[in-house]
Coordinates of C-alpha atoms in Angstrom, one line a residue:
Chain V
X1 CA -44.2 61.8 26.9
X2 CA -43.6 63.6 23.6
X3 CA -41.4 62.5 20.7
X4 CA -39.0 65.4 21.4
X5 CA -38.4 64.4 25.1
X6 CA -37.8 60.8 23.9
X7 CA -34.9 62.0 21.9
X8 CA -32.9 63.9 24.5
X9 CA -29.5 62.6 25.5
X10 CA -29.8 60.0 28.3
X11 CA -27.4 57.7 30.1
X12 CA -24.5 59.5 28.4
X13 CA -25.9 58.4 25.1
X14 CA -26.3 61.2 22.4
X15 CA -29.7 59.9 21.5
X16 CA -30.4 62.5 18.8
X17 CA -27.1 61.6 17.0
X18 CA -28.0 57.9 17.5
X19 CA -31.3 58.3 15.7
X20 CA -29.7 60.5 13.0
X21 CA -27.2 57.7 12.4
X22 CA -29.9 55.1 12.1
X23 CA -31.6 57.4 9.5
X24 CA -28.4 57.9 7.6
X25 CA -27.7 54.1 7.4
X26 CA -31.3 53.5 6.3
X27 CA -30.6 55.8 3.4
X28 CA -27.2 54.3 2.5
X29 CA -26.5 50.7 3.6
X30 CA -22.8 50.9 2.7
X31 CA -22.2 53.2 5.6
X32 CA -22.8 50.1 7.9
X33 CA -20.0 48.0 6.3
X34 CA -17.1 48.0 8.8
X35 CA -13.7 46.2 9.1
X36 CA -12.0 46.1 12.5
X37 CA -8.4 45.2 12.9
X38 CA -5.7 44.3 15.4
X39 CA -2.0 43.8 14.7
X40 CA 0.0 41.5 17.0
X41 CA 3.7 41.0 17.6
X42 CA 5.3 38.1 19.6
X43 CA 7.5 39.3 22.4
X44 CA 8.8 36.1 24.1
X45 CA 7.4 32.9 25.4
X46 CA 3.6 33.2 25.6
X47 CA 3.8 37.0 25.8
X48 CA 2.6 39.1 22.8
X49 CA 1.4 42.6 22.2
X50 CA -1.4 43.9 20.1
X51 CA -2.0 47.3 18.7
X52 CA -5.6 48.5 17.7
X53 CA -5.8 51.7 15.8
X54 CA -7.2 51.9 12.3
X55 CA -10.5 50.6 11.0
X56 CA -12.7 50.9 8.0
X57 CA -16.2 52.2 8.3
X58 CA -18.8 54.7 7.0
X59 CA -17.2 54.2 3.5
X60 CA -13.7 55.5 4.6
X61 CA -10.5 54.5 6.4
X62 CA -10.8 55.8 10.0
X63 CA -8.7 55.7 13.2
X64 CA -9.3 55.6 16.9
X65 CA -8.2 58.9 18.5
X66 CA -5.1 57.1 19.8
X67 CA -3.5 53.7 19.2
X68 CA -4.4 51.2 21.9
X69 CA -1.8 48.7 23.0
X70 CA -2.5 45.4 24.9
X71 CA -0.2 42.7 26.3
X72 CA -1.4 39.1 26.7
X73 CA 0.5 36.3 28.4
X74 CA -0.1 33.2 30.4
X75 CA 0.2 33.2 34.2
X76 CA 3.1 31.4 35.9
X77 CA 0.9 28.4 36.7
X78 CA 0.5 28.1 32.9
X79 CA 4.2 28.4 32.3
X80 CA 4.1 32.1 31.3
X81 CA 5.5 35.3 32.7
X82 CA 2.1 36.9 33.6
X83 CA 2.8 40.1 31.6
X84 CA -0.9 40.5 30.9
X85 CA -4.2 38.7 31.0
X86 CA -4.7 35.5 29.1
X87 CA -6.3 35.7 25.6
X88 CA -9.5 34.0 26.9
X89 CA -9.9 36.7 29.6
X90 CA -10.0 39.4 26.9
X91 CA -12.9 37.5 25.3
X92 CA -14.8 37.7 28.6
X93 CA -14.1 41.5 28.8
X94 CA -15.3 41.9 25.2
X95 CA -18.6 40.1 26.0
X96 CA -19.3 42.2 29.1
X97 CA -18.4 45.5 27.3
X98 CA -20.5 44.7 24.3
X99 CA -23.6 43.8 26.2
X100 CA -23.2 46.8 28.5
X101 CA -22.8 49.3 25.6
X102 CA -26.0 47.8 24.1
X103 CA -27.8 48.2 27.4
X104 CA -26.9 51.9 27.6
X105 CA -27.9 52.6 23.9
X106 CA -31.1 50.6 24.1
X107 CA -32.2 52.1 27.4
X108 CA -31.6 55.7 26.1
X109 CA -33.5 54.9 22.9
X110 CA -36.5 53.7 25.1
X111 CA -36.1 56.7 27.5
X112 CA -35.2 54.4 30.4
X113 CA -32.8 55.9 32.9
X114 CA -29.8 53.8 34.1
X115 CA -28.0 54.6 37.3
X116 CA -25.6 51.6 37.3
X117 CA -24.7 48.5 35.3
X118 CA -22.2 46.0 36.7
X119 CA -21.5 42.5 35.5
X120 CA -19.2 39.5 36.2
X121 CA -18.3 37.1 33.5
X122 CA -17.1 33.6 34.3
X123 CA -15.8 31.2 31.7
X124 CA -15.1 27.5 32.6
X125 CA -12.3 25.8 30.7
X126 CA -10.8 22.4 31.0
X127 CA -7.1 22.7 29.8
X128 CA -6.9 19.0 29.1
X129 CA -8.1 20.2 25.7
X130 CA -5.4 22.7 24.8
X131 CA -2.8 20.4 26.4
X132 CA -3.8 17.6 24.1
X133 CA -4.5 15.3 27.1
X134 CA -8.3 14.9 26.9
X135 CA -9.9 12.9 24.2
X136 CA -13.0 14.8 23.3
X137 CA -12.3 17.8 25.6
X138 CA -12.7 21.1 23.7
X139 CA -10.0 23.7 23.6
X140 CA -12.2 26.7 24.5
X141 CA -14.6 27.5 27.2
X142 CA -17.2 24.9 27.9
X143 CA -19.7 27.6 29.1
X144 CA -19.7 31.2 30.0
X145 CA -22.0 32.8 32.6
X146 CA -22.7 36.6 32.6
X147 CA -24.2 38.0 35.8
X148 CA -25.7 41.5 35.5
X149 CA -26.7 43.8 38.3
X150 CA -28.6 46.9 37.1
X151 CA -30.2 49.9 38.8
X152 CA -32.3 52.7 37.3
X153 CA -35.9 52.8 36.2
X154 CA -38.5 50.0 36.6
X155 CA -36.8 46.6 37.0
X156 CA -39.1 44.9 34.5
X157 CA -38.1 47.5 31.8
X158 CA -34.4 47.0 32.7
X159 CA -34.7 43.2 32.2
X160 CA -36.2 43.8 28.8
X161 CA -33.3 46.1 27.9
X162 CA -30.8 43.4 28.8
X163 CA -32.7 40.9 26.6
X164 CA -32.7 43.3 23.7
X165 CA -29.0 44.0 24.1
X166 CA -28.4 40.2 24.0
X167 CA -30.4 40.0 20.8
X168 CA -28.4 42.7 19.1
X169 CA -24.9 42.1 20.5
X170 CA -22.0 41.6 18.1
X171 CA -19.8 39.8 20.6
X172 CA -22.6 37.7 22.0
X173 CA -23.3 36.5 18.4
X174 CA -19.6 35.8 17.7
X175 CA -19.2 33.9 21.0
X176 CA -22.4 31.9 20.8
X177 CA -22.7 31.2 17.1
X178 CA -19.1 31.2 15.9
X179 CA -17.5 32.9 12.9
X180 CA -15.5 31.5 10.0
X181 CA -11.8 32.2 10.5
X182 CA -9.2 32.0 7.7
X183 CA -5.5 31.8 8.6
X184 CA -2.8 32.7 6.0
X185 CA 0.8 32.1 6.7
X186 CA 4.0 33.6 5.3
X187 CA 7.0 31.8 6.6
X188 CA 10.7 32.4 5.7
Chain W
X1 CA 19.1 15.6 18.6
X2 CA 18.9 14.1 22.1
X3 CA 16.0 14.2 24.5
X4 CA 17.9 16.6 26.8
X5 CA 18.6 19.2 24.2
X6 CA 14.9 19.0 23.2
X7 CA 14.0 20.1 26.7
X8 CA 16.1 23.3 26.9
X9 CA 14.3 26.6 27.2
X10 CA 13.7 28.1 23.7
X11 CA 11.8 31.1 22.3
X12 CA 11.5 32.4 25.9
X13 CA 9.5 29.3 26.7
X14 CA 10.5 27.4 29.9
X15 CA 10.3 24.1 28.1
X16 CA 11.4 21.9 31.1
X17 CA 8.6 23.4 33.2
X18 CA 6.2 23.0 30.3
X19 CA 6.9 19.3 30.1
X20 CA 6.8 19.0 34.0
X21 CA 3.3 20.7 33.9
X22 CA 2.1 18.3 31.3
X23 CA 3.3 15.4 33.5
X24 CA 1.6 16.8 36.6
X25 CA -1.7 17.2 34.7
X26 CA -1.5 13.7 33.3
X27 CA -1.3 12.5 37.0
X28 CA -4.1 14.7 38.3
X29 CA -6.7 15.9 35.7
X30 CA -8.3 18.3 38.2
X31 CA -5.3 20.6 37.9
X32 CA -6.5 21.4 34.5
X33 CA -10.0 22.8 35.5
X34 CA -9.8 26.6 35.3
X35 CA -12.3 29.4 35.6
X36 CA -11.4 32.8 34.1
X37 CA -13.3 36.0 35.0
X38 CA -13.8 39.6 34.2
X39 CA -15.8 42.2 36.0
X40 CA -17.2 45.2 34.2
X41 CA -18.7 48.5 35.3
X42 CA -20.6 50.8 33.0
X43 CA -19.1 54.3 32.9
X44 CA -21.4 56.4 30.5
X45 CA -22.9 56.0 27.1
X46 CA -21.1 53.0 25.4
X47 CA -18.0 53.4 27.6
X48 CA -17.4 50.6 30.2
X49 CA -14.4 49.4 32.1
X50 CA -13.4 45.8 33.0
X51 CA -11.1 44.5 35.6
X52 CA -9.3 41.1 35.2
X53 CA -7.5 39.8 38.3
X54 CA -8.6 36.6 40.0
X55 CA -9.1 33.2 38.5
X56 CA -9.4 29.6 39.6
X57 CA -7.0 26.9 38.5
X58 CA -4.6 24.1 39.6
X59 CA -7.2 23.4 42.3
X60 CA -7.0 26.8 44.0
X61 CA -8.0 30.4 43.8
X62 CA -5.3 32.4 42.1
X63 CA -4.5 36.0 41.0
X64 CA -2.6 37.7 38.2
X65 CA 0.4 39.6 39.7
X66 CA -1.6 42.8 39.2
X67 CA -5.2 43.7 38.3
X68 CA -5.6 44.6 34.6
X69 CA -8.1 47.3 33.7
X70 CA -9.4 47.9 30.2
X71 CA -11.8 50.5 28.7
X72 CA -14.1 49.7 25.8
X73 CA -16.2 52.3 23.9
X74 CA -17.6 53.0 20.5
X75 CA -15.8 55.5 18.2
X76 CA -17.5 58.8 17.4
X77 CA -18.8 57.4 14.0
X78 CA -20.7 54.9 16.1
X79 CA -22.0 57.5 18.5
X80 CA -19.5 56.8 21.2
X81 CA -16.8 58.9 22.9
X82 CA -13.9 56.6 21.7
X83 CA -12.5 56.1 25.2
X84 CA -11.1 52.7 24.1
X85 CA -11.4 50.0 21.4
X86 CA -14.7 48.5 20.5
X87 CA -15.6 45.2 22.2
X88 CA -15.2 43.3 18.8
X89 CA -11.6 44.6 18.4
X90 CA -10.7 43.0 21.7
X91 CA -11.9 39.7 20.3
X92 CA -9.5 40.1 17.3
X93 CA -6.6 40.8 19.7
X94 CA -7.5 37.8 21.8
X95 CA -7.4 35.5 18.7
X96 CA -4.0 36.8 17.6
X97 CA -2.6 36.5 21.1
X98 CA -3.9 33.0 21.6
X99 CA -2.6 31.7 18.3
X100 CA 0.8 33.4 18.9
X101 CA 1.2 32.0 22.4
X102 CA 0.5 28.5 21.0
X103 CA 3.1 29.0 18.2
X104 CA 5.8 29.9 20.7
X105 CA 5.0 26.9 23.0
X106 CA 4.6 24.4 20.2
X107 CA 7.8 25.6 18.5
X108 CA 9.7 25.3 21.7
X109 CA 8.4 21.8 22.4
X110 CA 9.5 20.8 18.9
X111 CA 12.9 22.4 19.3
X112 CA 12.1 24.9 16.5
X113 CA 13.6 28.4 16.9
X114 CA 11.5 31.5 16.2
X115 CA 12.9 34.9 15.6
X116 CA 9.7 36.8 14.9
X117 CA 5.9 36.3 14.7
X118 CA 3.7 39.0 13.5
X119 CA 0.0 38.9 12.6
X120 CA -2.8 41.1 11.4
X121 CA -6.4 40.2 12.2
X122 CA -9.3 41.6 10.2
X123 CA -12.9 41.2 11.0
X124 CA -15.6 42.2 8.6
X125 CA -19.0 43.2 10.1
X126 CA -22.1 44.7 8.6
X127 CA -23.7 46.9 11.2
X128 CA -27.1 46.6 9.7
X129 CA -27.3 43.6 12.0
X130 CA -26.8 45.3 15.3
X131 CA -28.7 48.4 14.2
X132 CA -31.8 46.1 13.5
X133 CA -31.9 47.4 9.9
X134 CA -30.9 44.2 8.0
X135 CA -33.2 41.2 7.8
X136 CA -31.0 38.2 8.0
X137 CA -27.8 40.1 8.7
X138 CA -26.0 38.7 11.7
X139 CA -24.8 40.9 14.5
X140 CA -21.2 39.7 14.7
X141 CA -18.4 39.3 12.3
X142 CA -19.2 37.7 9.0
X143 CA -15.7 36.4 8.7
X144 CA -12.3 36.9 10.2
X145 CA -8.8 36.7 8.5
X146 CA -5.6 36.2 10.4
X147 CA -2.4 36.8 8.4
X148 CA 0.8 35.5 10.0
X149 CA 4.3 36.4 9.1
X150 CA 6.9 34.2 10.8
X151 CA 10.7 33.9 10.7
X152 CA 13.0 31.4 12.3
X153 CA 13.8 27.8 11.4
X154 CA 12.7 26.0 8.3
X155 CA 9.6 27.6 6.8
X156 CA 7.9 24.2 6.3
X157 CA 8.3 23.4 10.1
X158 CA 7.0 26.9 11.0
X159 CA 3.8 26.4 8.9
X160 CA 3.2 23.1 10.7
X161 CA 3.6 24.9 14.1
X162 CA 0.9 27.4 13.1
X163 CA -1.4 24.6 12.0
X164 CA -0.9 22.8 15.4
X165 CA -1.4 26.1 17.2
X166 CA -4.7 26.5 15.4
X167 CA -5.7 22.9 16.3
X168 CA -5.1 23.6 20.0
X169 CA -6.1 27.3 20.4
X170 CA -8.7 28.1 23.0
X171 CA -9.8 31.4 21.4
X172 CA -9.8 29.9 17.9
X173 CA -12.2 27.2 19.2
X174 CA -14.4 29.8 21.0
X175 CA -14.6 32.0 17.9
X176 CA -15.2 29.3 15.3
X177 CA -17.3 26.9 17.2
X178 CA -19.2 29.1 19.7
X179 CA -19.8 28.6 23.4
X180 CA -23.1 28.4 25.4
X181 CA -23.6 31.8 27.2
X182 CA -26.0 32.1 30.2
X183 CA -27.1 35.6 31.2
X184 CA -28.5 36.3 34.7
X185 CA -30.1 39.6 35.6
X186 CA -30.6 41.2 39.0
X187 CA -32.5 44.5 38.5
X188 CA -33.8 46.9 41.1

């Protein structure tokens, strides 16, 4: 295997551009400072709608090619109108999507071919916490299980790719290690 | 103010059903054990697609009224095809939606009228972490700021509602305190 064949696009990943981006960031660390954003507007009851469009990165204001709009709500069993998934389900989706994007990138960088990546994410939650009925019961998930099923090159290499994706995943880090959150309120 | 007026629907929240649900859970704690789920399938490159449909709760398998499908991807500047928001942006949406649902519920339970709730969530991230280029730089957000703008009844009461929503939010707890995540891999 030569260096040039290692850098061909693979798994739908533009590997040459990926390596060029890494080189650019090595030369100018400020390129890597990003701010992502969502705006949310309450609709009614537990139903709200978020828009995701602009972000800051690579030393400039940027936008996704189109604004993305998402509804969240509680299901009827939780006294909502079921106009969308619950907020906690979006967290499970985010975790699966982040680990999967990492798997594709890392496999491409290592010249490992993927044919399929599927996952199921399950989060257990005891709602005694958010309902204020359980002393010592936390509000959030008590645990999350991600089950991956991958096909492609050598299974042992695929397992190592998943492990490296876990070690470099933004959402895995957020969800397992926590992030400081500041809340500002303007009321009137 | 009488007990009966406190329990009228308000803010689009079916307050009588909300209180009845609390009573039911007080009588049978197992009703409150839920499992939420997402399934994800890799499409190409950093693009993947999740489906959210079934969940377990109230001692039975349940489903949202319709399956919800979401695409996630990286933008071009991060060597993706921008087929959807990034995974980390979904986390910001989830946080805003969870706090906002709590605000509506808590305000209704306290007989406080809301006319509007808007929020912007900003998450700062240094991609040196996920790129493996920054010693000691974390992979996830370094900090998140949520800015709420509320209108309705007395501003002081609205501020207390936001504080109580924070204290009982599932996603706020997940994002600030972290959750144990187990990853299982089947490769072949």
